[in-house]
Coordinates of C-alpha atoms and ligand atoms in Angstrom, one line a residue:
X1 CA 14.5 29.1 0.4
X2 CA 13.8 25.7 1.4
X3 CA 11.3 23.5 -0.5
X4 CA 8.6 21.1 1.3
X5 CA 7.4 17.9 -0.6
X6 CA 4.1 18.9 -1.9
X7 CA 1.7 16.3 -3.2
X8 CA -2.0 16.7 -4.3
X9 CA -4.7 14.5 -5.7
X10 CA -7.5 15.4 -8.1
X11 CA -10.3 17.4 -6.6
X12 CA -13.5 15.5 -6.9
X13 CA -16.8 16.5 -8.5
X14 CA -19.4 16.7 -5.8
X15 CA -22.2 15.3 -8.2
X16 CA -22.7 12.2 -6.2
X17 CA -21.2 10.0 -3.4
X18 CA -17.6 9.0 -3.4
X19 CA -16.8 5.6 -4.9
X20 CA -13.8 3.2 -4.8
X21 CA -11.9 4.9 -7.7
X22 CA -12.0 8.3 -5.6
X23 CA -11.1 6.6 -2.5
X24 CA -8.1 4.5 -4.5
X25 CA -6.3 7.8 -5.6
X26 CA -6.5 9.4 -2.3
X27 CA -5.0 6.4 -0.6
X28 CA -2.3 6.4 -3.2
X29 CA -1.4 9.9 -2.5
X30 CA -1.7 9.2 1.4
X31 CA 0.8 6.3 1.4
X32 CA 3.1 8.6 -0.8
X33 CA 2.7 11.6 1.8
X34 CA 3.3 9.4 4.8
X35 CA 6.4 7.6 3.3
X36 CA 8.1 10.9 2.7
X37 CA 7.4 11.8 6.2
X38 CA 8.5 8.8 7.3
X39 CA 11.8 9.1 5.4
X40 CA 12.2 12.6 6.9
X41 CA 10.7 15.0 4.4
X42 CA 8.7 18.3 5.4
X43 CA 5.5 17.2 3.6
X44 CA 2.4 18.8 2.5
X45 CA -0.7 16.7 1.2
X46 CA -3.6 18.5 -0.3
X47 CA -6.8 17.0 -1.5
X48 CA -10.3 18.6 -1.8
X49 CA -13.5 19.2 -4.0
X50 CA -14.4 20.4 -7.3
X51 CA -17.8 22.2 -6.7
X52 CA -18.5 24.3 -9.5
X53 CA -19.9 23.8 -13.1
X54 CA -22.7 22.0 -15.0
X55 CA -22.5 18.7 -13.6
X56 CA -22.9 20.0 -10.2
X57 CA -25.6 22.3 -11.0
X58 CA -27.2 19.7 -12.9
X59 CA -27.1 17.1 -9.9
X60 CA -28.4 19.8 -7.6
X61 CA -31.3 20.9 -9.8
X62 CA -32.4 17.3 -10.0
X63 CA -32.9 17.1 -6.4
X64 CA -34.8 20.2 -6.3
X65 CA -31.7 22.1 -4.2
X66 CA -29.5 25.2 -4.9
X67 CA -26.1 24.5 -5.8
X68 CA -24.8 25.8 -2.8
X69 CA -27.0 23.8 -0.2
X70 CA -26.3 20.5 -2.4
X71 CA -22.6 21.0 -2.1
X72 CA -22.7 22.0 1.5
X73 CA -24.6 18.6 2.3
X74 CA -22.3 16.4 0.1
X75 CA -19.0 18.0 1.1
X76 CA -19.4 16.6 4.6
X77 CA -20.0 13.1 3.4
X78 CA -16.7 13.6 1.2
X79 CA -14.7 14.8 4.2
X80 CA -16.1 12.0 6.4
X81 CA -14.6 9.5 3.8
X82 CA -11.2 11.3 4.0
X83 CA -11.2 10.7 7.8
X84 CA -12.6 7.1 7.5
X85 CA -9.7 6.3 4.8
X86 CA -7.1 7.9 7.5
X87 CA -5.9 10.4 5.0
X88 CA -3.1 12.7 6.5
X89 CA -4.0 15.5 4.3
X90 CA -2.9 19.0 5.5
X91 CA -5.6 20.9 4.3
X92 CA -9.0 20.3 2.3
X93 CA -9.5 22.8 -0.5
X94 CA -13.1 23.4 -1.9
X95 CA -13.3 25.7 -4.9
X96 CA -16.4 27.6 -3.3
X97 CA -13.9 28.8 -0.7
X98 CA -13.3 32.5 -0.9
X99 CA -9.4 31.9 -0.8
X100 CA -9.8 30.0 -3.9
X101 CA -12.1 32.1 -5.7
X102 CA -10.0 35.2 -5.0
X103 CA -6.9 33.5 -6.6
X104 CA -8.7 32.2 -9.5
X105 CA -10.1 35.7 -10.3
X106 CA -6.6 37.3 -9.6
X107 CA -5.1 34.8 -12.3
X108 CA -7.8 35.6 -14.7
X109 CA -7.2 39.4 -14.3
X110 CA -3.5 39.1 -14.7
X111 CA -3.8 36.8 -17.9
X112 CA -6.4 38.8 -19.5
X113 CA -4.3 42.3 -18.7
X114 CA -1.3 40.5 -20.4
X115 CA -3.2 39.6 -23.6
X116 CA -3.7 35.7 -23.1
X117 CA -7.5 36.1 -24.0
X118 CA -9.8 36.9 -26.7
X119 CA -13.4 37.0 -27.2
X120 CA -14.8 35.4 -30.2
X121 CA -18.2 34.3 -31.6
X122 CA -18.3 30.5 -32.0
X123 CA -21.0 28.7 -34.2
X124 CA -21.5 25.0 -34.1
X125 CA -23.5 22.1 -33.0
X126 CA -24.2 22.1 -29.4
X127 CA -25.3 19.3 -26.9
X128 CA -27.2 21.0 -23.8
X129 CA -26.7 17.5 -22.2
X130 CA -23.0 17.3 -22.5
X131 CA -22.8 20.8 -22.2
X132 CA -20.3 21.0 -25.2
X133 CA -19.9 22.0 -28.8
X134 CA -19.5 18.9 -31.2
X135 CA -17.3 18.9 -34.2
X136 CA -17.4 17.2 -37.4
X137 CA -15.4 14.3 -35.8
X138 CA -18.3 13.5 -33.6
X139 CA -20.7 12.8 -36.4
X140 CA -21.4 9.0 -37.0
X141 CA -20.9 7.5 -40.4
X142 CA -24.8 8.5 -41.5
X143 CA -24.2 12.1 -40.5
X144 CA -26.1 11.9 -37.2
X145 CA -24.8 12.4 -33.7
X146 CA -25.0 9.7 -31.1
X147 CA -28.0 9.7 -28.9
X148 CA -25.9 10.2 -25.8
X149 CA -25.8 13.8 -26.9
X150 CA -29.3 14.3 -26.5
X151 CA -30.8 17.0 -28.8
X152 CA -28.0 18.7 -30.7
X153 CA -28.8 22.1 -31.8
X154 CA -27.1 24.7 -33.9
X155 CA -26.0 27.5 -31.5
X156 CA -24.0 30.8 -31.7
X157 CA -22.1 31.8 -28.7
X158 CA -19.8 34.4 -27.6
X159 CA -17.0 33.4 -25.3
X160 CA -13.5 33.9 -24.1
X161 CA -10.8 32.0 -25.4
X162 CA -7.2 31.2 -23.9
X163 CA -4.5 31.2 -26.7
X164 CA -2.8 27.7 -26.4
X165 CA -1.3 27.2 -30.0
X166 CA 2.1 29.6 -29.3
X167 CA 3.0 27.4 -26.5
X168 CA 2.7 24.0 -28.3
X169 CA 6.4 23.4 -29.2
X170 CA 7.5 24.7 -25.7
X171 CA 5.4 21.9 -24.1
X172 CA 6.6 19.3 -26.5
X173 CA 10.2 20.4 -25.7
X174 CA 9.6 20.4 -21.7
X175 CA 8.0 17.0 -21.8
X176 CA 10.9 15.5 -24.1
X177 CA 13.5 16.9 -21.9
X178 CA 11.9 15.9 -18.7
X179 CA 11.3 12.3 -18.9
X180 CA 9.8 12.0 -15.2
X181 CA 7.1 14.6 -15.9
X182 CA 4.6 12.3 -16.8
X183 CA 4.6 8.9 -15.1
X184 CA 4.3 6.0 -16.4
X185 CA 6.2 6.2 -19.8
X186 CA 3.1 5.1 -21.8
X187 CA 1.0 7.8 -20.5
X188 CA 3.7 10.2 -21.2
X189 CA 4.0 8.8 -25.0
X190 CA 0.2 9.3 -25.2
X191 CA 0.6 13.1 -24.4
X192 CA 3.5 13.5 -26.8
X193 CA 1.6 11.6 -29.6
X194 CA -1.4 13.8 -29.0
X195 CA 0.8 17.1 -29.1
X196 CA 2.6 16.1 -32.3
X197 CA -0.2 15.0 -34.4
X198 CA -2.7 17.7 -33.6
X199 CA -2.7 21.6 -33.6
X200 CA -3.7 22.7 -30.3
X201 CA -7.1 24.4 -30.3
X202 CA -7.3 27.4 -28.1
X203 CA -9.2 26.7 -24.8
X204 CA -12.7 28.3 -24.2
X205 CA -12.3 29.6 -20.6
X206 CA -15.8 31.1 -20.1
X207 CA -19.6 30.0 -19.9
X208 CA -22.2 32.6 -20.3
X209 CA -23.9 33.1 -16.8
X210 CA -27.3 33.2 -18.7
X211 CA -27.1 29.3 -19.2
X212 CA -24.6 28.5 -16.2
X213 CA -24.5 30.6 -13.0
X214 CA -22.6 27.9 -10.7
X215 CA -19.3 29.3 -11.2
X216 CA -16.8 32.0 -10.5
X217 CA -17.5 35.1 -12.2
X218 CA -14.9 36.6 -14.7
X219 CA -13.6 39.5 -13.0
X220 CA -13.6 41.5 -16.3
X221 CA -17.0 40.5 -17.5
X222 CA -19.9 39.7 -15.2
X223 CA -22.0 38.2 -18.0
X224 CA -19.7 35.1 -17.7
X225 CA -18.6 32.5 -15.2
X226 CA -15.3 30.6 -15.4
X227 CA -14.9 27.4 -17.0
X228 CA -14.9 24.6 -14.4
X229 CA -11.5 23.2 -15.5
X230 CA -9.7 26.5 -15.5
X231 CA -11.2 27.1 -12.0
X232 CA -10.5 23.6 -10.6
X233 CA -6.7 23.2 -11.7
X234 CA -6.0 26.4 -10.2
X235 CA -6.6 24.8 -6.8
X236 CA -3.1 23.4 -6.6
X237 CA -1.6 26.9 -6.7
X238 CA -4.5 28.8 -4.9
X239 CA -4.0 27.1 -1.6
X240 CA -0.2 27.9 -1.5
X241 CA -0.6 31.3 -2.7
X242 CA -3.6 32.1 -0.1
X243 CA -1.1 31.3 2.6
X244 CA 1.8 33.5 1.4
X245 CA 3.9 30.8 -0.2
X246 CA 7.3 32.0 -1.5
X247 CA 7.2 29.8 -4.5
X248 CA 4.3 31.3 -6.0
X249 CA 4.6 34.4 -8.4
X250 CA 4.2 37.4 -5.9
X251 CA 1.4 39.0 -7.8
X252 CA -0.7 35.9 -7.0
X253 CA -0.2 36.1 -3.2
X254 CA -2.8 38.3 -1.4
X255 CA -1.4 41.3 0.7
X256 CA -3.5 40.3 3.7
X257 CA -2.1 36.6 3.6
X258 CA 0.1 35.4 6.7
X259 CA 3.6 35.0 5.3
X260 CA 4.3 31.3 5.1
X261 CA 8.1 31.9 5.9
X262 CA 10.9 30.9 4.0
X263 CA 9.9 27.3 2.9
X264 CA 8.0 26.9 -0.2
X265 CA 5.1 24.5 -1.4
X266 CA 5.1 25.5 -5.0
X267 CA 6.0 24.1 -7.4
X268 CA 4.3 20.8 -6.6
X269 CA 6.3 17.8 -6.5
X270 CA 3.4 15.3 -7.6
X271 CA 0.1 15.8 -8.9
X272 CA -1.7 12.0 -8.4
X273 CA -4.5 12.0 -11.0
X274 CA -6.4 9.3 -13.0
X275 CA -5.7 8.6 -16.9
X276 CA -9.1 10.3 -17.8
X277 CA -7.9 13.8 -16.9
X278 CA -4.2 13.6 -18.1
X279 CA -4.9 16.1 -21.1
X280 CA -6.2 18.9 -18.6
X281 CA -2.9 18.2 -16.5
X282 CA -0.4 17.6 -19.2
X283 CA -1.5 20.3 -21.7
X284 CA -3.8 23.1 -20.2
X285 CA -2.3 23.3 -16.8
X286 CA 1.6 23.5 -17.7
X287 CA 0.3 26.2 -20.4
X288 CA -1.6 28.1 -17.8
X289 CA 1.3 28.2 -15.5
X290 CA 3.7 29.2 -18.1
X291 CA 1.3 32.3 -18.9
X292 CA 1.3 33.0 -15.0
X293 CA 5.1 32.8 -15.0
X294 CA 4.9 30.2 -12.4
X295 CA 7.1 26.9 -12.3
X296 CA 5.7 23.8 -13.6
X297 CA 4.9 20.7 -11.2
X298 CA 7.4 18.1 -11.1
X299 CA 5.5 15.2 -11.8
X300 CA 2.1 14.0 -13.0
X301 CA 1.4 10.3 -11.5
X302 CA -1.2 8.8 -13.6
X303 CA -3.4 5.9 -12.1
X304 CA -5.5 3.6 -14.1
X305 CA -9.3 2.8 -13.5
X306 CA -11.0 0.4 -11.3
X307 CA -13.6 -1.7 -12.5
X308 CA -16.0 -4.2 -10.8
X309 CA -16.2 -7.8 -12.1
X310 CA -14.8 -6.6 -15.4
X311 CA -17.3 -4.3 -16.1
X312 CA -17.3 -0.3 -15.7
X313 CA -18.8 0.9 -12.3
X314 CA -21.8 2.9 -12.9
X315 CA -25.0 4.0 -10.9
X316 CA -27.4 2.4 -13.5
X317 CA -25.7 -1.1 -13.5
X318 CA -25.8 -0.9 -9.7
X319 CA -22.2 -2.4 -9.4
X320 CA -20.6 0.6 -7.6
X321 CA -18.2 -0.3 -4.8
X322 CA -18.8 1.8 -1.8
X323 CA -15.7 2.3 0.1
X324 CA -17.5 3.1 3.3
X325 CA -19.6 -0.2 3.1
X326 CA -16.1 -2.0 2.6
X327 CA -14.4 -0.2 5.5
X328 CA -17.4 -0.7 8.1
X329 CA -17.3 -4.4 7.4
X330 CA -13.5 -5.2 7.0
X331 CA -11.8 -2.3 8.4
X332 CA -9.9 0.8 6.9
X333 CA -6.5 -1.1 6.8
X334 CA -8.0 -4.3 4.7
X335 CA -9.4 -1.7 2.2
X336 CA -6.1 0.2 2.0
X337 CA -4.2 -3.1 1.5
X338 CA -6.5 -4.7 -1.0
X339 CA -6.3 -1.7 -3.6
X340 CA -2.7 -1.0 -3.0
X341 CA -1.5 -4.5 -3.4
X342 CA -3.9 -5.5 -6.2
X343 CA -3.0 -2.8 -8.3
X344 CA 0.0 -1.1 -9.4
X345 CA -0.1 2.7 -10.3
X346 CA -0.7 2.9 -13.9
X347 CA -2.6 -0.1 -15.4
X348 CA -6.5 -0.6 -14.8
X349 CA -7.6 -2.9 -12.0
X350 CA -10.5 -5.2 -11.3
X351 CA -12.2 -5.3 -8.2
X352 CA -13.8 -8.6 -7.2
X353 CA -15.2 -9.5 -3.6
X354 CA -13.7 -12.9 -4.1
X355 CA -10.3 -11.4 -4.7
X356 CA -10.7 -9.1 -1.7
X357 CA -11.7 -12.0 0.6
X358 CA -8.7 -14.2 -0.6
X359 CA -6.1 -11.5 0.0
X360 CA -7.7 -10.6 3.4
X361 CA -7.6 -14.4 4.5
X362 CA -4.1 -15.4 2.8
X363 CA -2.0 -12.2 3.5
X364 CA -3.5 -10.2 6.3
X365 CA -5.1 -13.0 8.6
X366 CA -3.1 -15.9 7.8
X367 CA 0.3 -14.2 6.9
X368 CA 0.9 -10.7 8.9
X369 CA -1.8 -11.5 11.4
X370 CA -0.6 -15.1 12.4
X371 CA 3.0 -14.1 12.4
X372 CA 2.7 -11.4 14.8
X373 CA 0.0 -13.2 16.9
X374 CA 1.9 -16.5 17.3
X375 CA 5.1 -14.7 17.9
X376 CA 4.1 -12.4 20.7
X377 CA 1.6 -15.2 22.2
X378 CA 4.8 -17.5 22.6
X379 CA 6.9 -14.8 24.0
X380 CA 4.1 -14.3 26.6
X381 CA 3.5 -18.1 27.2
X382 CA 7.2 -19.1 27.6
X383 CA 8.8 -16.0 29.0
X384 CA 6.1 -13.9 30.5
X385 CA 6.5 -11.3 27.5
X386 CA 10.0 -10.6 28.5
X387 CA 13.0 -10.6 26.1
X388 CA 16.1 -12.3 27.6
X389 CA 18.5 -12.5 24.9
X390 CA 19.5 -10.1 22.0
X391 CA 20.2 -11.8 18.7
X392 CA 20.8 -10.8 15.1
X393 CA 19.9 -14.0 13.1
X394 CA 17.4 -12.5 11.0
X395 CA 19.0 -9.2 10.5
X396 CA 20.6 -9.9 7.2
X397 CA 17.0 -10.6 5.8
X398 CA 15.5 -7.7 7.3
X399 CA 18.2 -5.3 6.3
X400 CA 18.0 -6.4 2.8
X401 CA 14.1 -6.2 2.8
X402 CA 14.3 -2.9 4.5
X403 CA 16.8 -1.4 1.7
X404 CA 14.3 -3.0 -1.1
X405 CA 11.4 -1.3 0.6
X406 CA 13.0 2.0 0.6
X407 CA 14.2 1.8 -3.0
X408 CA 10.5 1.0 -4.0
X409 CA 9.3 3.9 -1.8
X410 CA 11.4 6.2 -3.6
X411 CA 10.2 5.4 -7.1
X412 CA 6.5 5.5 -5.9
X413 CA 6.3 1.5 -6.5
X414 CA 3.6 1.0 -3.8
X415 CA 2.7 -2.5 -4.8
X416 CA 6.3 -3.4 -5.2
X417 CA 6.8 -2.1 -1.6
X418 CA 4.1 -4.2 -0.1
X419 CA 5.7 -7.1 -2.1
X420 CA 8.9 -6.5 -0.3
X421 CA 7.2 -6.2 3.2
X422 CA 5.3 -9.6 2.6
X423 CA 8.7 -11.1 1.8
X424 CA 9.7 -10.4 5.4
X425 CA 6.2 -11.9 6.6
X426 CA 6.9 -14.9 4.8
X427 CA 10.5 -15.1 6.0
X428 CA 9.2 -14.7 9.8
X429 CA 6.5 -17.6 9.3
X430 CA 9.1 -20.0 7.8
X431 CA 11.4 -19.1 10.6
X432 CA 8.8 -20.1 13.1
X433 CA 8.1 -23.2 11.2
X434 CA 11.7 -24.1 10.9
X435 CA 12.9 -23.2 14.4
X436 CA 9.7 -24.7 16.2
X437 CA 9.8 -22.7 19.5
X438 CA 6.9 -25.0 20.7
X439 CA 9.4 -27.9 20.7
X440 CA 12.2 -25.8 22.0
X441 CA 10.3 -25.0 25.0
X442 CA 9.9 -28.4 26.0
X443 CA 13.3 -28.9 26.9
X444 CA 15.2 -26.7 29.3
X445 CA 18.5 -27.5 27.7
X446 CA 17.1 -25.3 24.8
X447 CA 16.5 -22.1 26.8
X448 CA 19.0 -19.8 25.3
X449 CA 18.1 -20.8 21.6
X450 CA 14.5 -20.2 22.4
X451 CA 15.2 -16.9 23.8
X452 CA 17.1 -16.1 20.7
X453 CA 14.3 -17.1 18.3
X454 CA 11.8 -15.2 20.3
X455 CA 13.9 -12.0 20.1
X456 CA 14.2 -12.5 16.3
X457 CA 10.5 -12.8 15.9
X458 CA 9.8 -9.8 17.9
X459 CA 12.3 -7.8 16.3
X460 CA 10.8 -8.8 12.9
X461 CA 7.4 -7.7 14.1
X462 CA 8.8 -4.4 15.2
X463 CA 10.3 -3.8 11.9
X464 CA 7.2 -4.8 10.0
X465 CA 5.3 -2.1 12.0
X466 CA 7.8 0.6 10.9
X467 CA 7.5 -0.5 7.2
X468 CA 3.8 -0.9 7.4
X469 CA 3.1 2.4 8.8
X470 CA 2.4 4.4 5.6
X471 CA 0.1 1.5 4.2
X472 CA -1.8 0.1 7.3
X473 CA -1.2 2.8 9.9
X474 CA -3.7 1.4 12.2
X475 CA -2.2 -2.0 12.2
X476 CA 1.2 -0.7 12.6
X477 CA 0.1 1.1 15.7
X478 CA -1.4 -1.8 17.0
X479 CA 1.7 -4.0 16.6
X480 CA 3.8 -1.3 18.2
X481 CA 1.2 -1.5 21.2
X482 CA 1.2 -5.1 21.5
X483 CA 5.1 -5.0 21.4
X484 CA 4.8 -2.5 24.5
X485 CA 6.4 0.3 22.7
X486 CA 5.0 3.8 22.9
X487 CA 4.2 6.2 20.2
X488 CA 3.9 5.5 16.6
X489 CA 6.3 3.9 14.2
X490 CA 6.4 6.9 11.8
X491 CA 10.2 7.0 11.5
X492 CA 11.6 4.9 8.6
X493 CA 15.0 4.9 10.3
X494 CA 13.5 2.8 13.3
X495 CA 13.5 -0.2 10.8
X496 CA 17.3 -0.8 11.7
X497 CA 17.7 -4.1 13.3
X498 CA 18.1 -4.3 17.1
X499 CA 16.1 -1.6 18.7
X500 CA 14.3 -3.8 21.1
X501 CA 16.2 -3.7 24.3
X502 CA 17.1 -6.7 26.4
X503 CA 14.6 -7.2 29.3
X504 CA 12.0 -5.1 27.3
X505 CA 8.7 -6.6 28.3
X506 CA 5.7 -6.6 25.7
X507 CA 2.1 -5.8 26.1
X508 CA -0.6 -8.2 25.3
X509 CA -1.2 -10.0 22.1
X510 CA -4.4 -9.6 20.2
X511 CA -5.7 -10.8 16.8
X512 CA -4.9 -8.1 14.2
X513 CA -7.5 -9.5 11.4
X514 CA -10.1 -11.5 12.9
X515 CA -10.8 -14.7 10.7
X516 CA -14.3 -14.1 8.9
X517 CA -16.5 -17.2 7.9
X518 CA -16.4 -17.8 4.3
Ligands
MSP1 N1 -13.1 17.4 -10.8 C1 -12.3 16.8 -12.0 C2 -10.9 16.7 -11.5 C3 -10.5 18.2 -11.3 S1 -8.5 18.0 -10.6 C4 -8.2 19.8 -10.9 C5 -12.8 15.1 -11.9 N2 -13.4 14.6 -10.8 S2 -13.9 13.2 -10.7 O1 -14.6 13.2 -9.5 O2 -14.8 12.9 -11.9 O3 -12.8 12.3 -10.7 C6 -11.6 12.7 -9.7 C7 -10.7 11.5 -9.8 O4 -11.2 10.2 -9.5 C8 -9.9 11.6 -11.2 O5 -8.5 11.5 -10.9 C9 -10.6 10.2 -11.9 O6 -9.5 9.5 -12.6 C10 -10.6 9.3 -10.6 N3 -11.4 8.3 -10.8 C11 -12.9 8.4 -11.0 N4 -13.4 7.2 -11.3 C12 -12.3 6.2 -11.2 C13 -12.3 4.7 -11.2 N5 -13.4 4.0 -11.7 N6 -11.1 4.3 -10.9 C14 -9.9 5.1 -10.3 N7 -10.1 6.2 -10.6 C15 -11.0 6.8 -10.8 O7 -12.2 14.5 -12.8

């Protein structure tokens, strides 16, 4: 059985509109998916929406709509964003889809039948606003609860619980034996610290339908719906299961599903997630999978959070960065470039409009845009767009940078890969300054040298298009078209030096990143 490279993102709650943080995560996953395809891996990229639960039910009620209507309206806004970001996702999962709901119910029935759940009365302090039971730890020193919890009442409620405790040592061992299961390291240490210093409490996997009806009914007790996290985490396996994936446990594959053939998606290679949802993915999800007898994902790649001007983004502060507005004004590649170049995967980042403009102007317009535009314009002006002589003067620099970019991509170091690519941009611009083709062109005695210089510049532009494809796909395609090349630069192997043939004629140079007034 062969294995496809399978990458996922968190699925977003549809309790509002998408913002910078949601868009960033999806772009990170898209670049990794595109890089793998470019490097020759058969790749499947999944993203989607988390539509059930209290947050969504409340948001719908606040607008006087049913949850179903509300989700339908918002889902199209989120799907439009996926297109605007030029995501190359192969599927888009919504937890309200029948294929997903069926898989969740199959999982619940199986785990129930095998004795992983028990029903118990829980009595404690309950915050309706946060839809959660509070513990002694949540009390303030004077014994009261923080006003953010709203009215806190004593509540007795019967629910279903998933036994986690028996799996605690197994999970610690798994994370210790697999250093790349949680990346970066400091997130892995955080999970290990949590697991070693706390006794895992069993997970409540139900909510009484009487107070929350927007969820998947428990197949063995219609008075309850499934806890939203149990529902949501299952998306990663419900999609492969519903298409007959040979990597998922056979009992989870519906009998009527089309058989996916011999290549499997499951286990996932990378779940890209934010730091706030690490515990769900590093603790609950592996234990769910172990109980199901399914293999564990290979890696959780954990990114940090964006702030705006040093502050947490929030609707009430009114400082939310809207990715659609940025893309409409600056173009999708400028958005993709800024978030990937500014923030490495791991630490928190800070969006400033001034920082965005500075990178646009220095690195995109004056760096990459200028190199491509002046190189191709000179070729047009001095040689009518024709390459007359092959040369490999810049090949050693290009080869080194291509190798470095590849090494960075293989480690998911996207910021590092962009730095490597921009060292080729800088090299190209220096080469123009040093060789001064505009001076060479004045004297026919320099004709051969000018031909060589123009070839090196065109070839650097072509290689840049190939390297940039995963990051700035629209720009990469434009560079290819301006070079008079057909198709898309989507194969990393084409970054080898010397693919432009002698006598090749380029197309028309056009500015890639129009300069904007300050
Ligand atoms: N629905 C759950 C995830 C279920 S996955 C099985 C959820 N949704 S969310 O909409 O709140 O967040 C979705 C993703 O966006 C998470 O990975 C989260 O970390 C990320 N981000 C939300 N705000 C963010 C920032 N300000 N910055 C970066 N990413 C952030 O959690």
